[in-house]
């Protein structure tokens, strides 16, 4: 009987995926570890936690297609002859299956549901699940759906994330703690908040191809051509959680009016000064 294929599952939002300092460093580490024949990256389709679900669904946020493509750009190049990295739409498939079976009402797919689906689709595969120390602690505390069942279904590979002290004494039997050497405290949130491309170019925080995609598709405020547009977007995000929608747009409109007025006054001032100087020059001649 042939040995079962070993696959490492890595679920993430990919909003956006980070580079060698973060998500990419984890992928590279496990590829080089040579324990798995494949690593399957599974971008979240709809987040289980309402706050993250709302953030990912708001206007201007990257679509699922955007996040899938950014993950492909970020991770598939790490593939080697012995370990292939694949970005899959499994969460979308699970969500669609659950929606069809429910008929009506909201469908919420969890990591447990994804693993059940994959084990049914691939009975000849031995799955392991990649988690950070923070998410592992949440799993142990029962914050995940069917936490105990999930821990009994797959092996767990825990990555020591910077800023989260691993509780090694609480590791379950068979759970391995890994220490990828390149990881820093970079996060998707920090990349989204950077806004300026020059803060990220040439760093390991995000892959160059992902940064280019973000700029080309004008995600997270990158690639915008006008300073005014950045001001308006920043104002919208700043006041979105403070004011009602009507009040928020009043504030943004006021900000836009001030910016435009200042710009017009500067142009008029330059024109006037130039005209006066030009008129005097002509009168002297």
Short mmCIF file of C-alpha atoms in Angstrom, two decimals:
data_model
loop_
_atom_site.label_atom_id
_atom_site.label_comp_id
_atom_site.label_asym_id
_atom_site.label_seq_id
_atom_site.Cartn_x
_atom_site.Cartn_y
_atom_site.Cartn_z
CA UNK A 1 0.00 0.00 0.00
CA UNK A 2 1.41 3.38 -1.02
CA UNK A 3 2.14 6.05 1.58
CA UNK A 4 -0.55 8.70 2.01
CA UNK A 5 0.10 12.09 0.46
CA UNK A 6 0.83 14.74 3.08
CA UNK A 7 -0.71 18.18 2.55
CA UNK A 8 -0.39 21.29 4.72
CA UNK A 9 -3.45 23.56 4.83
CA UNK A 10 -2.93 27.28 5.28
CA UNK A 11 -6.08 29.38 5.66
CA UNK A 12 -5.85 33.17 5.67
CA UNK A 13 -7.77 36.26 4.64
CA UNK A 14 -5.08 37.36 2.17
CA UNK A 15 -6.14 40.96 2.65
CA UNK A 16 -3.41 41.36 1.44
CA UNK A 17 -0.98 38.45 1.81
CA UNK A 18 2.33 39.48 3.34
CA UNK A 19 5.78 38.67 1.95
CA UNK A 20 8.84 36.87 3.30
CA UNK A 21 8.56 38.77 6.59
CA UNK A 22 5.16 37.14 7.15
CA UNK A 23 2.95 34.72 5.23
CA UNK A 24 5.53 34.19 2.50
CA UNK A 25 8.17 33.34 5.08
CA UNK A 26 5.91 30.66 6.56
CA UNK A 27 5.27 29.12 3.14
CA UNK A 28 8.97 29.15 2.25
CA UNK A 29 9.90 27.57 5.59
CA UNK A 30 7.51 24.63 5.18
CA UNK A 31 8.47 24.12 1.52
CA UNK A 32 12.12 23.81 2.58
CA UNK A 33 11.17 21.56 5.49
CA UNK A 34 10.33 18.91 2.85
CA UNK A 35 7.67 17.16 4.95
CA UNK A 36 4.74 17.90 2.67
CA UNK A 37 4.21 17.09 -0.98
CA UNK A 38 1.87 20.08 -1.33
CA UNK A 39 0.82 23.21 0.56
CA UNK A 40 -2.75 24.33 -0.09
CA UNK A 41 -3.42 28.02 0.55
CA UNK A 42 -7.12 28.59 1.25
CA UNK A 43 -8.19 32.27 1.19
CA UNK A 44 -11.25 32.93 3.35
CA UNK A 45 -14.45 33.35 1.34
CA UNK A 46 -16.66 34.78 4.10
CA UNK A 47 -15.14 35.27 7.52
CA UNK A 48 -16.74 33.59 10.53
CA UNK A 49 -16.13 36.64 12.73
CA UNK A 50 -18.63 39.44 12.02
CA UNK A 51 -16.17 42.35 12.43
CA UNK A 52 -13.77 40.92 9.85
CA UNK A 53 -16.67 39.88 7.61
CA UNK A 54 -18.01 43.45 7.56
CA UNK A 55 -14.55 44.91 6.92
CA UNK A 56 -14.02 42.58 3.96
CA UNK A 57 -17.46 43.39 2.52
CA UNK A 58 -17.35 47.19 2.69
CA UNK A 59 -17.20 49.32 -0.46
CA UNK A 60 -13.71 49.52 -1.94
CA UNK A 61 -12.43 46.40 -0.18
CA UNK A 62 -10.73 43.81 -2.39
CA UNK A 63 -13.03 41.15 -3.77
CA UNK A 64 -12.54 37.43 -3.25
CA UNK A 65 -11.10 37.32 -6.78
CA UNK A 66 -8.58 40.02 -5.83
CA UNK A 67 -7.49 38.10 -2.76
CA UNK A 68 -7.20 34.83 -4.69
CA UNK A 69 -5.01 36.50 -7.31
CA UNK A 70 -2.81 38.26 -4.74
CA UNK A 71 -2.25 34.94 -2.95
CA UNK A 72 -1.26 33.30 -6.23
CA UNK A 73 1.20 36.09 -6.94
CA UNK A 74 2.57 35.90 -3.40
CA UNK A 75 2.93 32.16 -2.87
CA UNK A 76 2.88 29.94 -5.97
CA UNK A 77 6.43 30.94 -6.92
CA UNK A 78 7.67 29.15 -3.77
CA UNK A 79 6.84 25.78 -5.36
CA UNK A 80 9.69 23.33 -5.81
CA UNK A 81 10.05 19.95 -7.49
CA UNK A 82 9.28 18.22 -4.18
CA UNK A 83 6.63 20.58 -2.75
CA UNK A 84 3.97 22.34 -4.80
CA UNK A 85 2.19 25.42 -3.46
CA UNK A 86 -1.40 25.80 -4.66
CA UNK A 87 -4.01 28.51 -4.02
CA UNK A 88 -7.47 26.94 -4.00
CA UNK A 89 -11.09 28.13 -3.92
CA UNK A 90 -12.07 25.49 -1.39
CA UNK A 91 -13.79 27.90 1.00
CA UNK A 92 -16.00 29.18 -1.82
CA UNK A 93 -16.90 25.59 -2.75
CA UNK A 94 -17.78 24.74 0.85
CA UNK A 95 -19.87 27.90 1.18
CA UNK A 96 -21.79 27.09 -2.02
CA UNK A 97 -22.42 23.52 -0.85
CA UNK A 98 -23.69 24.70 2.52
CA UNK A 99 -25.91 27.32 0.88
CA UNK A 100 -27.46 24.71 -1.40
CA UNK A 101 -28.11 22.32 1.47
CA UNK A 102 -29.65 25.00 3.70
CA UNK A 103 -31.91 26.50 1.06
CA UNK A 104 -32.50 29.68 3.04
CA UNK A 105 -30.75 31.52 5.83
CA UNK A 106 -27.13 32.57 6.25
CA UNK A 107 -24.37 30.07 5.54
CA UNK A 108 -21.20 30.21 7.62
CA UNK A 109 -18.35 27.87 6.77
CA UNK A 110 -15.71 27.27 9.42
CA UNK A 111 -12.28 25.62 9.32
CA UNK A 112 -13.95 22.47 10.63
CA UNK A 113 -16.37 22.46 7.67
CA UNK A 114 -13.49 22.98 5.24
CA UNK A 115 -11.50 20.07 6.68
CA UNK A 116 -14.55 17.76 6.62
CA UNK A 117 -15.12 18.70 2.97
CA UNK A 118 -11.48 18.12 2.01
CA UNK A 119 -11.23 14.77 3.80
CA UNK A 120 -14.33 13.60 1.95
CA UNK A 121 -12.92 14.80 -1.39
CA UNK A 122 -9.42 13.41 -0.75
CA UNK A 123 -9.59 10.30 1.46
CA UNK A 124 -6.05 9.35 0.46
CA UNK A 125 -4.51 12.56 1.85
CA UNK A 126 -3.16 13.16 5.35
CA UNK A 127 -3.86 16.78 6.23
CA UNK A 128 -2.04 19.10 8.62
CA UNK A 129 -3.19 22.58 9.57
CA UNK A 130 -0.86 25.58 9.81
CA UNK A 131 -1.69 28.05 12.59
CA UNK A 132 -0.02 30.96 14.33
CA UNK A 133 0.43 30.78 18.09
CA UNK A 134 -2.35 33.33 18.54
CA UNK A 135 -4.90 31.35 16.53
CA UNK A 136 -3.79 28.11 18.19
CA UNK A 137 -4.50 29.64 21.60
CA UNK A 138 -7.98 30.63 20.38
CA UNK A 139 -8.52 27.08 19.13
CA UNK A 140 -7.50 25.63 22.51
CA UNK A 141 -9.89 28.02 24.27
CA UNK A 142 -12.80 26.73 22.19
CA UNK A 143 -13.35 29.95 20.25
CA UNK A 144 -13.49 28.03 16.97
CA UNK A 145 -16.48 26.01 15.82
CA UNK A 146 -16.06 22.36 16.90
CA UNK A 147 -12.55 23.00 18.17
CA UNK A 148 -12.09 19.58 19.79
CA UNK A 149 -13.30 17.68 16.73
CA UNK A 150 -11.01 19.72 14.48
CA UNK A 151 -7.94 19.03 16.63
CA UNK A 152 -8.69 15.30 16.43
CA UNK A 153 -9.05 15.37 12.63
CA UNK A 154 -5.73 16.94 11.60
CA UNK A 155 -2.17 17.37 12.78
CA UNK A 156 -1.27 20.91 13.82
CA UNK A 157 1.83 22.85 12.80
CA UNK A 158 2.14 25.96 14.97
CA UNK A 159 4.26 28.94 13.92
CA UNK A 160 5.78 31.11 16.63
CA UNK A 161 4.52 34.58 15.66
CA UNK A 162 6.46 37.63 16.81
CA UNK A 163 4.71 39.39 19.66
CA UNK A 164 2.80 36.30 20.82
CA UNK A 165 4.52 34.25 23.51
CA UNK A 166 4.03 30.56 22.74
CA UNK A 167 2.65 28.54 25.62
CA UNK A 168 4.77 25.47 24.93
CA UNK A 169 3.61 23.77 28.10
CA UNK A 170 0.05 23.76 26.72
CA UNK A 171 0.89 22.15 23.38
CA UNK A 172 -1.13 19.01 22.78
CA UNK A 173 0.62 15.73 22.06
CA UNK A 174 1.64 15.59 18.41
CA UNK A 175 1.48 19.37 17.95
CA UNK A 176 4.75 20.83 16.68
CA UNK A 177 5.98 24.38 17.27
CA UNK A 178 8.02 25.87 14.42
CA UNK A 179 10.26 28.95 14.32
CA UNK A 180 10.63 30.30 10.74
CA UNK A 181 13.73 32.54 10.85
CA UNK A 182 12.55 35.50 8.75
CA UNK A 183 9.28 36.38 10.46
CA UNK A 184 8.76 39.89 11.85
CA UNK A 185 5.69 41.65 13.23
CA UNK A 186 4.51 42.63 9.73
CA UNK A 187 0.77 42.18 9.22
CA UNK A 188 -1.87 42.68 6.56
CA UNK A 189 -3.24 45.57 8.62
CA UNK A 190 0.12 47.38 8.58
CA UNK A 191 0.36 46.99 4.81
CA UNK A 192 -3.18 48.30 4.30
CA UNK A 193 -2.40 51.30 6.50
CA UNK A 194 0.93 52.09 4.81
CA UNK A 195 -0.76 53.82 1.82
CA UNK A 196 2.53 55.09 0.39
CA UNK A 197 4.17 52.68 -2.05
CA UNK A 198 7.67 53.92 -1.15
CA UNK A 199 7.21 52.55 2.38
CA UNK A 200 6.87 49.04 0.96
CA UNK A 201 8.97 48.95 -2.20
CA UNK A 202 12.18 46.98 -1.78
CA UNK A 203 11.09 45.45 1.54
CA UNK A 204 10.17 41.88 2.49
CA UNK A 205 6.80 43.01 3.86
CA UNK A 206 4.99 42.38 0.57
CA UNK A 207 5.96 40.73 -2.71
CA UNK A 208 6.71 43.15 -5.55
CA UNK A 209 4.10 41.45 -7.75
CA UNK A 210 1.45 41.86 -5.03
CA UNK A 211 2.31 45.54 -4.54
CA UNK A 212 2.04 46.05 -8.31
CA UNK A 213 -1.37 44.35 -8.30
CA UNK A 214 -2.51 46.57 -5.44
CA UNK A 215 -1.42 49.67 -7.36
CA UNK A 216 -2.89 48.54 -10.69
CA UNK A 217 -6.25 47.77 -9.08
CA UNK A 218 -6.11 50.77 -6.72
CA UNK A 219 -6.53 48.67 -3.58
CA UNK A 220 -6.12 50.09 -0.06
CA UNK A 221 -5.39 53.57 -1.45
CA UNK A 222 -2.35 52.51 -3.48
CA UNK A 223 -1.94 53.74 -7.04
CA UNK A 224 -4.23 56.74 -6.67
CA UNK A 225 -3.25 59.61 -8.91
CA UNK A 226 -4.44 62.58 -6.91
CA UNK A 227 -3.67 63.74 -3.40
CA UNK A 228 -7.26 64.93 -3.13
CA UNK A 229 -8.53 61.38 -3.67
CA UNK A 230 -6.29 60.09 -0.89
CA UNK A 231 -7.54 62.85 1.42
CA UNK A 232 -11.16 61.95 0.72
CA UNK A 233 -10.61 58.22 1.23
CA UNK A 234 -8.71 58.80 4.47
CA UNK A 235 -11.49 61.09 5.69
CA UNK A 236 -14.13 58.50 4.82
CA UNK A 237 -12.32 55.78 6.76
CA UNK A 238 -11.62 58.10 9.71
CA UNK A 239 -15.24 59.10 10.19
CA UNK A 240 -16.96 55.85 9.11
CA UNK A 241 -17.16 54.53 12.67
CA UNK A 242 -17.98 57.87 14.30
CA UNK A 243 -20.73 59.53 12.27
CA UNK A 244 -23.87 58.43 10.52
CA UNK A 245 -23.60 58.01 6.75
CA UNK A 246 -25.31 61.37 6.07
CA UNK A 247 -23.08 63.24 8.55
CA UNK A 248 -20.01 61.42 7.24
CA UNK A 249 -20.58 62.58 3.67
CA UNK A 250 -21.14 66.13 4.92
CA UNK A 251 -17.71 66.04 6.56
CA UNK A 252 -16.07 64.55 3.46
CA UNK A 253 -17.76 67.11 1.20
CA UNK A 254 -16.55 69.89 3.47
CA UNK A 255 -13.00 68.51 3.36
CA UNK A 256 -13.14 68.34 -0.42
CA UNK A 257 -14.43 71.91 -0.63
CA UNK A 258 -11.58 73.19 1.53
CA UNK A 259 -8.95 71.35 -0.51
CA UNK A 260 -10.40 72.57 -3.81
CA UNK A 261 -10.74 76.16 -2.54
CA UNK A 262 -7.14 76.26 -1.35
CA UNK A 263 -5.99 74.92 -4.71
CA UNK A 264 -8.01 77.51 -6.64
CA UNK A 265 -6.75 80.37 -4.47
CA UNK A 266 -3.17 79.29 -5.07
CA UNK A 267 -3.68 79.19 -8.83
CA UNK A 268 -5.39 82.61 -8.82
CA UNK A 269 -2.62 84.04 -6.63
CA UNK A 270 0.08 82.79 -8.95
CA UNK A 271 -1.77 84.10 -12.00
CA UNK A 272 -2.29 87.51 -10.39
CA UNK A 273 1.32 87.82 -9.29
CA UNK A 274 2.53 86.77 -12.70
CA UNK A 275 0.17 89.23 -14.41
CA UNK A 276 1.31 92.15 -12.26
CA UNK A 277 4.96 91.38 -12.84
CA UNK A 278 4.33 90.95 -16.54
CA UNK A 279 2.39 94.24 -16.76
CA UNK A 280 5.15 96.19 -15.05
CA UNK A 281 7.73 94.69 -17.33
CA UNK A 282 5.78 95.77 -20.39
CA UNK A 283 5.26 99.34 -19.09
CA UNK A 284 9.00 99.76 -18.48
CA UNK A 285 9.85 98.69 -22.00
#
